[in-house]
CSV table of C-alpha atoms and ligand atoms in Angstrom, one decimal:
chain,number,residue,atom,x,y,z
W,1,MET,CA,22.3,-34.9,-10.8
W,2,SER,CA,19.9,-33.0,-8.5
W,3,GLU,CA,19.3,-34.3,-5.0
W,4,THR,CA,16.0,-34.1,-3.3
W,5,THR,CA,16.2,-32.3,0.1
W,6,GLY,CA,13.7,-32.9,2.9
W,7,SER,CA,10.1,-32.8,2.1
W,8,ARG,CA,8.3,-29.8,3.7
W,9,ARG,CA,4.6,-29.6,4.6
W,10,THR,CA,2.2,-26.7,4.3
W,11,GLN,CA,-1.6,-26.3,4.2
W,12,VAL,CA,-1.8,-24.5,0.8
W,13,ALA,CA,0.9,-24.3,-1.9
W,14,ILE,CA,0.4,-21.1,-3.9
W,15,ILE,CA,2.0,-21.1,-7.4
W,16,GLY,CA,2.9,-17.6,-8.5
W,17,ALA,CA,3.8,-14.4,-6.6
W,18,GLY,CA,1.8,-12.0,-8.7
W,19,PRO,CA,-1.1,-10.1,-7.2
W,20,ALA,CA,-3.3,-13.1,-7.0
W,21,GLY,CA,-0.8,-15.4,-5.3
W,22,LEU,CA,0.5,-12.8,-2.9
W,23,LEU,CA,-3.0,-11.5,-2.0
W,24,LEU,CA,-4.2,-15.1,-1.4
W,25,GLY,CA,-1.2,-15.7,0.9
W,26,GLN,CA,-1.9,-12.5,2.8
W,27,LEU,CA,-5.6,-13.3,3.3
W,28,LEU,CA,-4.9,-16.9,4.3
W,29,ALA,CA,-2.2,-15.8,6.8
W,30,ARG,CA,-4.7,-13.4,8.4
W,31,GLY,CA,-7.2,-16.3,8.6
W,32,GLY,CA,-4.6,-18.6,10.3
W,33,VAL,CA,-4.0,-20.8,7.3
W,34,ASP,CA,-0.4,-21.6,6.4
W,35,ALA,CA,0.8,-21.2,2.8
W,36,LEU,CA,4.0,-21.4,0.8
W,37,VAL,CA,4.3,-19.2,-2.3
W,38,LEU,CA,6.5,-20.4,-5.2
W,39,GLU,CA,7.5,-17.9,-7.9
W,40,ARG,CA,9.4,-18.7,-11.1
W,41,GLN,CA,10.9,-15.2,-11.4
W,42,SER,CA,12.9,-12.9,-9.1
W,43,ALA,CA,11.0,-10.4,-6.9
W,44,ALA,CA,12.7,-7.6,-8.9
W,45,TYR,CA,11.4,-9.1,-12.2
W,46,VAL,CA,7.9,-9.4,-10.9
W,47,LEU,CA,7.9,-5.7,-9.8
W,48,GLY,CA,9.4,-4.7,-13.1
W,49,ARG,CA,6.3,-5.7,-15.1
W,50,ILE,CA,4.1,-2.7,-15.8
W,51,ARG,CA,0.5,-3.8,-15.8
W,52,ALA,CA,-2.8,-2.6,-14.4
W,53,GLY,CA,-3.6,0.8,-13.1
W,54,VAL,CA,-7.2,0.9,-11.9
W,55,LEU,CA,-8.7,-0.7,-8.8
W,56,GLU,CA,-12.4,-1.2,-8.4
W,57,GLN,CA,-13.9,-0.1,-5.0
W,58,GLY,CA,-14.4,-3.7,-4.1
W,59,SER,CA,-10.7,-4.4,-4.7
W,60,VAL,CA,-9.7,-1.5,-2.5
W,61,GLU,CA,-11.9,-2.9,0.3
W,62,VAL,CA,-10.3,-6.4,-0.1
W,63,LEU,CA,-6.8,-5.0,0.0
W,64,GLY,CA,-7.8,-3.1,3.2
W,65,GLU,CA,-9.1,-6.3,4.7
W,66,ALA,CA,-5.8,-7.9,3.8
W,67,GLY,CA,-4.0,-5.3,5.9
W,68,VAL,CA,-2.2,-3.7,2.9
W,69,GLY,CA,-4.4,-0.7,2.2
W,70,GLN,CA,-2.4,2.0,4.0
W,71,ARG,CA,-0.3,3.3,1.2
W,72,LEU,CA,-3.1,2.7,-1.3
W,73,LEU,CA,-5.4,5.0,0.8
W,74,ALA,CA,-2.6,7.5,1.2
W,75,GLU,CA,-1.3,7.6,-2.4
W,76,GLY,CA,-4.0,6.1,-4.5
W,77,LEU,CA,-6.0,8.6,-6.6
W,78,PRO,CA,-9.8,8.3,-6.2
W,79,HIS,CA,-11.5,8.8,-9.6
W,80,GLU,CA,-15.3,9.5,-9.8
W,81,GLY,CA,-15.5,9.6,-13.6
W,82,ILE,CA,-14.0,8.6,-16.9
W,83,GLU,CA,-14.2,10.3,-20.3
W,84,LEU,CA,-15.1,8.8,-23.6
W,85,ALA,CA,-13.7,10.7,-26.6
W,86,PHE,CA,-15.0,10.4,-30.2
W,87,ASP,CA,-15.8,12.7,-33.1
W,88,GLY,CA,-13.4,15.3,-31.6
W,89,GLU,CA,-15.4,15.6,-28.4
W,90,ARG,CA,-15.1,14.3,-24.8
W,91,HIS,CA,-18.1,13.0,-22.8
W,92,ARG,CA,-17.8,12.3,-19.1
W,93,ILE,CA,-19.3,9.3,-17.5
W,94,ASP,CA,-20.0,10.3,-13.9
W,95,LEU,CA,-19.3,7.0,-12.2
W,96,ALA,CA,-20.0,8.3,-8.7
W,97,ALA,CA,-23.3,10.0,-9.6
W,98,LEU,CA,-24.6,7.0,-11.5
W,99,THR,CA,-23.5,4.3,-9.1
W,100,GLY,CA,-22.5,5.8,-5.8
W,101,ARG,CA,-19.1,4.1,-6.2
W,102,ARG,CA,-15.8,5.1,-7.7
W,103,VAL,CA,-12.4,3.6,-8.8
W,104,THR,CA,-8.9,4.2,-7.5
W,105,VAL,CA,-5.8,4.7,-9.7
W,106,TYR,CA,-3.0,2.8,-8.1
W,107,GLY,CA,-0.6,0.7,-10.1
W,108,GLN,CA,-0.4,-3.0,-9.9
W,109,THR,CA,3.3,-2.7,-9.3
W,110,GLU,CA,2.5,-0.8,-6.1
W,111,VAL,CA,-0.1,-3.4,-5.0
W,112,THR,CA,2.4,-6.2,-5.6
W,113,ARG,CA,5.1,-4.2,-3.7
W,114,ASP,CA,2.8,-3.7,-0.7
W,115,LEU,CA,1.9,-7.4,-0.7
W,116,MET,CA,5.5,-8.5,-0.9
W,117,GLN,CA,6.5,-6.2,1.9
W,118,ALA,CA,3.6,-7.4,4.1
W,119,ARG,CA,4.5,-11.0,3.5
W,120,ALA,CA,8.2,-10.5,4.3
W,121,ALA,CA,7.4,-8.4,7.4
W,122,ALA,CA,5.2,-11.3,8.7
W,123,GLY,CA,8.1,-13.7,8.1
W,124,LEU,CA,6.1,-15.7,5.6
W,125,ARG,CA,8.1,-17.8,3.1
W,126,THR,CA,8.1,-17.0,-0.7
W,127,VAL,CA,10.5,-19.0,-2.8
W,128,TYR,CA,11.6,-16.8,-5.7
W,129,GLU,CA,13.4,-18.2,-8.8
W,130,ALA,CA,11.7,-21.6,-8.2
W,131,ALA,CA,12.5,-23.5,-11.3
W,132,ASP,CA,10.6,-26.3,-13.0
W,133,VAL,CA,7.7,-26.2,-10.6
W,134,SER,CA,5.5,-29.3,-11.0
W,135,LEU,CA,2.2,-30.3,-9.5
W,136,HIS,CA,1.3,-33.9,-8.4
W,137,GLY,CA,-1.5,-35.8,-6.8
W,138,PHE,CA,-4.1,-32.9,-6.8
W,139,GLU,CA,-6.8,-35.3,-7.9
W,140,GLY,CA,-6.3,-37.2,-4.7
W,141,SER,CA,-6.1,-35.9,-1.1
W,142,SER,CA,-2.4,-35.4,-0.7
W,143,PRO,CA,-1.0,-33.1,-3.4
W,144,VAL,CA,2.7,-32.5,-3.8
W,145,VAL,CA,4.5,-29.6,-5.4
W,146,ARG,CA,8.1,-30.0,-6.5
W,147,TRP,CA,10.6,-27.4,-7.8
W,148,ARG,CA,14.3,-26.8,-8.3
W,149,GLU,CA,16.6,-24.2,-6.7
W,150,GLY,CA,19.9,-24.4,-8.4
W,151,GLU,CA,20.9,-28.1,-8.4
W,152,ARG,CA,18.6,-29.0,-5.5
W,153,THR,CA,15.1,-30.4,-5.9
W,154,HIS,CA,12.6,-29.6,-3.3
W,155,GLU,CA,9.1,-30.7,-2.5
W,156,VAL,CA,6.2,-29.6,-0.3
W,157,ARG,CA,3.2,-31.8,0.7
W,158,CYS,CA,0.0,-29.8,1.1
W,159,ASP,CA,-3.7,-30.1,1.4
W,160,TYR,CA,-4.5,-27.7,-1.5
W,161,ILE,CA,-2.7,-26.1,-4.5
W,162,ALA,CA,-3.7,-22.6,-5.6
W,163,GLY,CA,-2.7,-22.0,-9.3
W,164,CYS,CA,-2.1,-18.2,-9.3
W,165,ASP,CA,0.6,-18.5,-12.0
W,166,GLY,CA,-1.0,-16.5,-14.8
W,167,PHE,CA,-1.9,-17.3,-18.4
W,168,HIS,CA,1.4,-19.1,-19.2
W,169,GLY,CA,1.7,-20.9,-15.9
W,170,VAL,CA,2.1,-24.5,-15.1
W,171,SER,CA,-1.1,-25.0,-13.1
W,172,ARG,CA,-3.7,-24.9,-15.8
W,173,ALA,CA,-1.3,-26.8,-18.0
W,174,SER,CA,-1.1,-29.6,-15.4
W,175,VAL,CA,-4.8,-30.3,-15.7
W,176,PRO,CA,-5.5,-33.6,-17.6
W,177,ALA,CA,-6.4,-33.0,-21.2
W,178,GLY,CA,-10.1,-33.1,-21.7
W,179,ALA,CA,-10.9,-32.1,-18.1
W,180,LEU,CA,-10.8,-28.4,-19.1
W,181,ARG,CA,-13.0,-26.5,-21.5
W,182,THR,CA,-11.6,-23.2,-22.8
W,183,PHE,CA,-13.2,-20.3,-24.6
W,184,GLU,CA,-11.0,-17.7,-26.4
W,185,ARG,CA,-11.2,-14.7,-28.6
W,186,VAL,CA,-8.0,-13.1,-29.9
W,187,TYR,CA,-8.3,-9.5,-31.0
W,188,PRO,CA,-6.7,-8.3,-34.3
W,189,PHE,CA,-4.6,-5.6,-32.6
W,190,GLY,CA,-2.5,-5.0,-29.6
W,191,TRP,CA,-1.7,-2.1,-27.2
W,192,LEU,CA,1.5,-0.2,-27.3
W,193,GLY,CA,2.0,1.2,-23.8
W,194,VAL,CA,4.3,4.0,-22.6
W,195,LEU,CA,5.1,5.1,-19.0
W,196,SER,CA,6.5,8.6,-18.6
W,197,ASP,CA,7.3,10.9,-15.7
W,198,THR,CA,5.1,13.6,-17.0
W,199,PRO,CA,1.9,15.1,-15.7
W,200,PRO,CA,-1.2,13.4,-17.0
W,201,VAL,CA,-3.0,15.0,-19.8
W,202,SER,CA,-6.3,15.1,-17.8
W,203,ASP,CA,-7.5,14.6,-14.3
W,204,GLU,CA,-9.4,11.5,-15.3
W,205,LEU,CA,-8.9,8.7,-17.7
W,206,ILE,CA,-9.7,9.3,-21.4
W,207,TYR,CA,-10.7,6.4,-23.6
W,208,ALA,CA,-10.6,7.6,-27.2
W,209,ASN,CA,-12.2,6.0,-30.3
W,210,HIS,CA,-10.5,7.6,-33.3
W,211,PRO,CA,-10.3,6.6,-37.0
W,212,ARG,CA,-6.5,6.1,-36.6
W,213,GLY,CA,-7.2,3.7,-33.7
W,214,PHE,CA,-8.0,3.6,-30.0
W,215,ALA,CA,-6.0,5.6,-27.4
W,216,LEU,CA,-6.1,5.6,-23.6
W,217,CYS,CA,-4.7,8.3,-21.4
W,218,SER,CA,-4.2,7.0,-17.9
W,219,MET,CA,-1.8,7.7,-15.0
W,220,ARG,CA,0.0,6.3,-12.0
W,221,SER,CA,0.2,9.6,-10.0
W,222,ARG,CA,-0.1,13.3,-10.7
W,223,SER,CA,3.4,13.2,-12.1
W,224,ARG,CA,3.5,9.9,-13.9
W,225,SER,CA,1.4,9.1,-16.9
W,226,ARG,CA,0.5,5.9,-18.6
W,227,TYR,CA,-0.6,6.0,-22.3
W,228,TYR,CA,-1.7,3.3,-24.7
W,229,LEU,CA,-2.2,3.2,-28.5
W,230,GLN,CA,-4.0,0.5,-30.4
W,231,CYS,CA,-1.4,-1.0,-32.7
W,232,ALA,CA,-1.2,-3.7,-35.4
W,233,LEU,CA,-0.3,-7.2,-34.1
W,234,ASP,CA,3.0,-7.2,-36.0
W,235,GLU,CA,4.1,-3.9,-34.5
W,236,ARG,CA,7.5,-3.8,-32.8
W,237,VAL,CA,8.4,-1.6,-29.9
W,238,GLU,CA,11.7,-0.6,-31.6
W,239,ASN,CA,9.8,1.0,-34.4
W,240,TRP,CA,8.3,3.5,-32.0
W,241,SER,CA,10.5,6.4,-30.8
W,242,ASP,CA,9.1,8.5,-28.0
W,243,GLU,CA,8.5,11.2,-30.5
W,244,ARG,CA,6.6,9.0,-32.9
W,245,PHE,CA,4.5,7.6,-30.0
W,246,PHE,CA,3.5,11.1,-28.7
W,247,ASP,CA,2.8,12.5,-32.2
W,248,GLU,CA,0.5,9.5,-32.8
W,249,LEU,CA,-1.2,9.9,-29.4
W,250,ARG,CA,-1.7,13.6,-30.0
W,251,SER,CA,-3.3,12.8,-33.4
W,252,ARG,CA,-5.9,10.6,-31.7
W,253,LEU,CA,-6.9,13.1,-29.0
W,254,ASP,CA,-9.3,16.0,-29.1
W,255,GLU,CA,-7.7,19.4,-29.6
W,256,ALA,CA,-7.9,20.5,-26.0
W,257,ALA,CA,-6.3,17.2,-24.7
W,258,ALA,CA,-3.7,17.3,-27.5
W,259,ALA,CA,-2.7,20.8,-26.5
W,260,ARG,CA,-2.3,19.8,-22.9
W,261,LEU,CA,-0.2,16.8,-23.6
W,262,VAL,CA,3.2,17.0,-21.9
W,263,THR,CA,5.8,14.7,-23.4
W,264,GLY,CA,8.9,13.3,-21.8
W,265,PRO,CA,11.2,10.3,-22.1
W,266,SER,CA,9.5,6.9,-21.8
W,267,ILE,CA,10.6,4.9,-18.8
W,268,GLU,CA,8.8,1.8,-20.1
W,269,LYS,CA,7.5,0.9,-23.5
W,270,SER,CA,5.9,-2.4,-24.4
W,271,ILE,CA,3.3,-4.1,-26.6
W,272,ALA,CA,0.6,-6.3,-25.1
W,273,PRO,CA,-1.6,-8.6,-27.2
W,274,LEU,CA,-5.3,-8.5,-26.4
W,275,ARG,CA,-7.4,-11.7,-25.8
W,276,SER,CA,-10.5,-12.9,-24.0
W,277,PHE,CA,-10.0,-16.3,-22.4
W,278,VAL,CA,-11.8,-18.4,-19.9
W,279,ALA,CA,-11.0,-21.9,-18.6
W,280,GLU,CA,-13.8,-23.9,-17.1
W,281,PRO,CA,-14.0,-25.2,-14.4
W,282,MET,CA,-11.6,-23.4,-12.1
W,283,ARG,CA,-11.2,-26.4,-9.7
W,284,PHE,CA,-9.7,-29.8,-10.2
W,285,GLY,CA,-9.8,-31.8,-7.0
W,286,ARG,CA,-7.4,-30.1,-4.7
W,287,LEU,CA,-6.2,-27.6,-7.4
W,288,PHE,CA,-7.9,-24.3,-7.6
W,289,LEU,CA,-7.1,-21.7,-10.4
W,290,ALA,CA,-7.4,-18.0,-9.7
W,291,GLY,CA,-6.6,-14.8,-11.7
W,292,ASP,CA,-5.0,-14.9,-15.1
W,293,ALA,CA,-4.4,-18.7,-14.7
W,294,ALA,CA,-8.1,-19.1,-15.3
W,295,HIS,CA,-9.1,-16.1,-17.4
W,296,ILE,CA,-7.8,-13.2,-19.4
W,297,VAL,CA,-9.6,-10.0,-20.5
W,298,PRO,CA,-8.5,-7.3,-22.8
W,299,PRO,CA,-7.4,-4.4,-20.6
W,300,THR,CA,-10.0,-2.0,-22.1
W,301,GLY,CA,-12.3,-2.4,-19.1
W,302,ALA,CA,-9.5,-2.3,-16.5
W,303,LYS,CA,-10.6,-5.7,-15.2
W,304,GLY,CA,-7.8,-8.2,-15.2
W,305,LEU,CA,-6.3,-7.4,-11.9
W,306,ASN,CA,-9.7,-6.8,-10.3
W,307,LEU,CA,-11.0,-10.2,-11.4
W,308,ALA,CA,-8.0,-11.8,-9.8
W,309,VAL,CA,-8.8,-10.0,-6.5
W,310,ALA,CA,-12.4,-11.3,-6.7
W,311,ASP,CA,-11.3,-14.9,-7.3
W,312,VAL,CA,-8.8,-14.8,-4.4
W,313,ARG,CA,-11.2,-13.2,-2.0
W,314,SER,CA,-13.7,-16.1,-2.7
W,315,LEU,CA,-11.0,-18.8,-2.5
W,316,ALA,CA,-9.5,-17.4,0.7
W,317,ARG,CA,-12.9,-17.3,2.5
W,318,ALA,CA,-13.6,-20.9,1.4
W,319,LEU,CA,-10.2,-22.2,2.6
W,320,ILE,CA,-10.4,-20.4,5.9
W,321,SER,CA,-13.9,-21.7,6.5
W,322,ARG,CA,-12.8,-25.2,5.7
W,323,TYR,CA,-9.9,-25.1,8.1
W,324,ARG,CA,-11.9,-23.4,10.9
W,325,THR,CA,-15.1,-25.5,10.7
W,326,GLY,CA,-14.5,-28.3,8.2
W,327,ASP,CA,-17.2,-26.6,6.1
W,328,GLU,CA,-16.3,-27.3,2.4
W,329,THR,CA,-19.4,-25.7,0.8
W,330,GLY,CA,-17.3,-22.6,-0.2
W,331,LEU,CA,-14.7,-24.8,-1.9
W,332,ASP,CA,-17.4,-26.8,-3.7
W,333,ALA,CA,-19.1,-23.6,-4.9
W,334,TYR,CA,-15.9,-21.7,-5.8
W,335,SER,CA,-15.7,-22.5,-9.5
W,336,GLU,CA,-19.3,-21.8,-10.4
W,337,ARG,CA,-19.5,-18.7,-8.2
W,338,CYS,CA,-16.3,-17.2,-9.7
W,339,LEU,CA,-17.3,-18.1,-13.3
W,340,ARG,CA,-20.7,-16.3,-13.0
W,341,ARG,CA,-18.9,-13.0,-12.3
W,342,VAL,CA,-16.0,-13.8,-14.6
W,343,TRP,CA,-18.3,-14.2,-17.6
W,344,LYS,CA,-20.1,-11.0,-16.8
W,345,THR,CA,-16.8,-9.2,-16.7
W,346,VAL,CA,-15.5,-10.9,-19.8
W,347,ARG,CA,-18.6,-9.7,-21.5
W,348,PHE,CA,-18.1,-6.1,-20.4
W,349,SER,CA,-14.4,-6.1,-21.4
W,350,TRP,CA,-15.3,-7.5,-24.8
W,351,TRP,CA,-18.1,-4.9,-25.2
W,352,MET,CA,-15.8,-2.0,-24.2
W,353,THR,CA,-13.1,-3.3,-26.6
W,354,THR,CA,-15.5,-3.7,-29.5
W,355,LEU,CA,-17.0,-0.2,-28.8
W,356,MET,CA,-13.7,1.7,-28.6
W,357,HIS,CA,-11.3,0.1,-31.1
W,358,ARG,CA,-11.1,0.3,-34.9
W,359,PHE,CA,-11.2,-3.3,-36.3
W,360,PRO,CA,-9.3,-3.9,-39.5
W,361,GLY,CA,-11.6,-4.7,-42.4
W,362,THR,CA,-14.6,-3.1,-40.6
W,363,GLY,CA,-17.3,-2.3,-43.2
W,364,ASP,CA,-19.1,1.0,-43.3
W,365,PHE,CA,-22.2,-0.5,-41.7
W,366,ASP,CA,-20.2,-1.7,-38.7
W,367,GLN,CA,-18.5,1.7,-38.4
W,368,ARG,CA,-21.9,3.4,-38.3
W,369,ILE,CA,-23.2,1.0,-35.7
W,370,GLN,CA,-20.2,1.8,-33.5
W,371,GLU,CA,-20.8,5.5,-33.9
W,372,ALA,CA,-24.5,5.1,-33.1
W,373,GLU,CA,-23.7,3.1,-30.0
W,374,LEU,CA,-21.3,5.7,-28.7
W,375,GLY,CA,-23.8,8.5,-29.4
W,376,TYR,CA,-26.6,6.5,-27.6
W,377,LEU,CA,-24.3,5.6,-24.7
W,378,VAL,CA,-23.4,9.2,-23.8
W,379,GLY,CA,-26.9,10.5,-24.4
W,380,SER,CA,-28.7,7.9,-22.3
W,381,LYS,CA,-28.6,7.8,-18.5
W,382,ALA,CA,-29.6,4.1,-18.6
W,383,ALA,CA,-26.8,3.2,-21.0
W,384,SER,CA,-24.2,5.3,-19.1
W,385,THR,CA,-25.3,3.6,-15.9
W,386,ALA,CA,-24.8,0.2,-17.4
W,387,LEU,CA,-21.3,1.1,-18.3
W,388,ALA,CA,-20.6,2.8,-15.0
W,389,GLU,CA,-21.8,-0.1,-12.8
W,390,ASN,CA,-19.6,-2.5,-14.7
W,391,TYR,CA,-16.6,-0.2,-14.7
W,392,VAL,CA,-16.7,0.4,-10.9
W,393,GLY,CA,-17.1,-3.3,-10.4
W,394,LEU,CA,-20.0,-5.8,-10.1
W,395,PRO,CA,-20.9,-6.8,-6.6
W,396,PHE,CA,-19.2,-9.8,-5.1
W,397,GLU,CA,-21.5,-12.8,-4.8
W,398,ASP,CA,-20.5,-14.0,-1.3
Y,401,FAS,P1,0.2,-12.6,-13.0
Y,401,FAS,O1,0.5,-13.0,-14.4
Y,401,FAS,O2,0.3,-11.2,-12.7
Y,401,FAS,O3,1.2,-13.4,-12.0
Y,401,FAS,C1,1.5,-14.8,-12.2
Y,401,FAS,C2,2.8,-15.0,-11.5
Y,401,FAS,O4,3.1,-16.4,-11.7
Y,401,FAS,C3,3.9,-14.3,-12.3
Y,401,FAS,O5,4.7,-13.6,-11.3
Y,401,FAS,C4,4.7,-15.4,-12.9
Y,401,FAS,O6,6.1,-15.1,-13.0
Y,401,FAS,C5,4.4,-16.6,-12.1
Y,401,FAS,N1,4.6,-17.9,-12.7
Y,401,FAS,C6,4.2,-18.2,-14.0
Y,401,FAS,N2,4.5,-19.4,-14.3
Y,401,FAS,C7,5.0,-20.0,-13.1
Y,401,FAS,C8,5.5,-21.3,-12.8
Y,401,FAS,N3,5.6,-22.3,-13.6
Y,401,FAS,N4,6.0,-21.4,-11.5
Y,401,FAS,C9,6.0,-20.4,-10.6
Y,401,FAS,N5,5.5,-19.2,-10.9
Y,401,FAS,C10,5.1,-19.0,-12.1
Y,401,FAS,N6,-5.0,-5.6,-16.3
Y,401,FAS,C11,-5.6,-4.5,-16.1
Y,401,FAS,O7,-6.5,-4.4,-15.4
Y,401,FAS,N7,-5.1,-3.3,-16.8
Y,401,FAS,C12,-4.0,-3.4,-17.6
Y,401,FAS,O8,-3.6,-2.4,-18.2
Y,401,FAS,C13,-3.3,-4.6,-17.8
Y,401,FAS,N8,-2.2,-4.7,-18.6
Y,401,FAS,C14,-1.6,-5.9,-18.8
Y,401,FAS,C15,-0.5,-6.0,-19.7
Y,401,FAS,C16,0.1,-7.3,-19.9
Y,401,FAS,C17,1.3,-7.4,-20.7
Y,401,FAS,C18,-0.4,-8.4,-19.2
Y,401,FAS,C19,0.2,-9.8,-19.4
Y,401,FAS,C20,-1.5,-8.3,-18.4
Y,401,FAS,C21,-2.1,-7.0,-18.2
Y,401,FAS,N9,-3.2,-6.9,-17.3
Y,401,FAS,C22,-3.9,-5.7,-17.1
Y,401,FAS,C23,-3.8,-8.0,-16.6
Y,401,FAS,C24,-2.9,-8.2,-15.4
Y,401,FAS,O9,-2.9,-7.0,-14.6
Y,401,FAS,C25,-3.4,-9.4,-14.7
Y,401,FAS,O10,-4.8,-9.4,-14.7
Y,401,FAS,C26,-2.9,-9.6,-13.4
Y,401,FAS,O11,-1.5,-9.5,-13.5
Y,401,FAS,C27,-3.4,-10.9,-12.8
Y,401,FAS,O12,-2.6,-11.2,-11.7
Y,401,FAS,P2,-2.2,-12.8,-11.5
Y,401,FAS,O13,-3.4,-13.6,-11.7
Y,401,FAS,O14,-1.5,-12.8,-10.2
Y,401,FAS,O15,-1.2,-13.1,-12.7
Y,402,PHB,C1,-3.6,1.6,-16.9
Y,402,PHB,O1,-3.5,2.7,-16.2
Y,402,PHB,O2,-2.7,0.8,-17.1
Y,402,PHB,C2,-5.0,1.2,-17.4
Y,402,PHB,C3,-6.1,1.9,-17.0
Y,402,PHB,C4,-7.3,1.6,-17.5
Y,402,PHB,C5,-7.4,0.6,-18.4
Y,402,PHB,C6,-6.3,-0.2,-18.8
Y,402,PHB,C7,-5.1,0.2,-18.3
Y,402,PHB,O3,-8.6,0.2,-18.9
């Protein structure tokens, strides 16, 4: 029988210690707002997940504002272009020339590590391995969050709950049925990803559209590469030796890139499904959803993590304003403001996925349309600029 220990109090209970939850906690702390972060997994488990690799310029600026930009600025790799490969050739999209902005390659794992260290250094509390987290009373004015640590049940009373617990979290699942409208598209393929301590095949990212399927050459540093292959939904990681992976990657690259590919033992290998998903609205009384808890994009546009940063930036500003001045207009505008940018980014990620992947059962007509769009894209400054301004990140609204 679990026993309930004393009830704590905080201003904001944050569910999830991924990048969204930790960044929100960091921004709130700098704004004088108290928050408790509750995470289902251990810190080591959270750091062990290999996810995003590209930060928009706006995300870099927000992480700087949060006081966790030092290592990012020292170790992050500024990238001023990406390459699109098709028909055996590579075409550079000059992001900086077309938009005046750039992206930075810096792994999500490192962002999360920087946020974890900053939170610990400030003596701010994160409960890891919080089991059976449950949300209560967020439709009223005194929400309560409960969880279990071993045999003990704990609870915290708060003013607001931030659901930063990802796609499979408890927050969105706690919203009353019918109060939520969801939109979803599941893609008929996944991404098989490999991390290896080998020098990247190119200085910039290569997105390849090939008859055998999509491939992406990315990196984490000048000595650590991140590669992805489009794969069937029923693929299993154990069917892919390192040798088979790199042979298939080589077959999807142009000759020059294939010749430069340095292979080495994989230090991580995983398959991720691809989906587009949006839940509307992103607020329910005193519960606010942010990041993957509210939306999912296929990683083709490198947007998942960056969208989470944008949500959290807006929510932190609204909560700080509410506590400082009592002004709740930011909170009231949060959902509609985030969703305007979310849907534009969902569109871009869907477009990039549709453009670069081979869809099973695609007819000849659709194939020719894809080839024509690629040819137009790299030959038109207007079309390349449209890709570039989405890739470097759309402006924040507030
Ligand atoms: P996260 O899922 O990162 O964090 C949510 C946290 O909440 C997790 O730590 C989880 O353990 C915790 N949690 C869940 N349920 C809980 C509960 N009941 N109680 C307490 N805590 C709970 N984006 C890119 O831009 N590029 C990529 O290449 C890319 N690859 C990805 C691969 C995979 C397999 C996945 C799943 C996502 C990928 N993404 C990628 C998207 C990813 O980077 C997310 O956008 C990013 O992690 C969003 O951060 P959060 O919203 O914090 O969600
Ligand atoms: C990555 O490095 O993990 C990465 C980069 C760009 C993407 C997706 C993933 O579009």
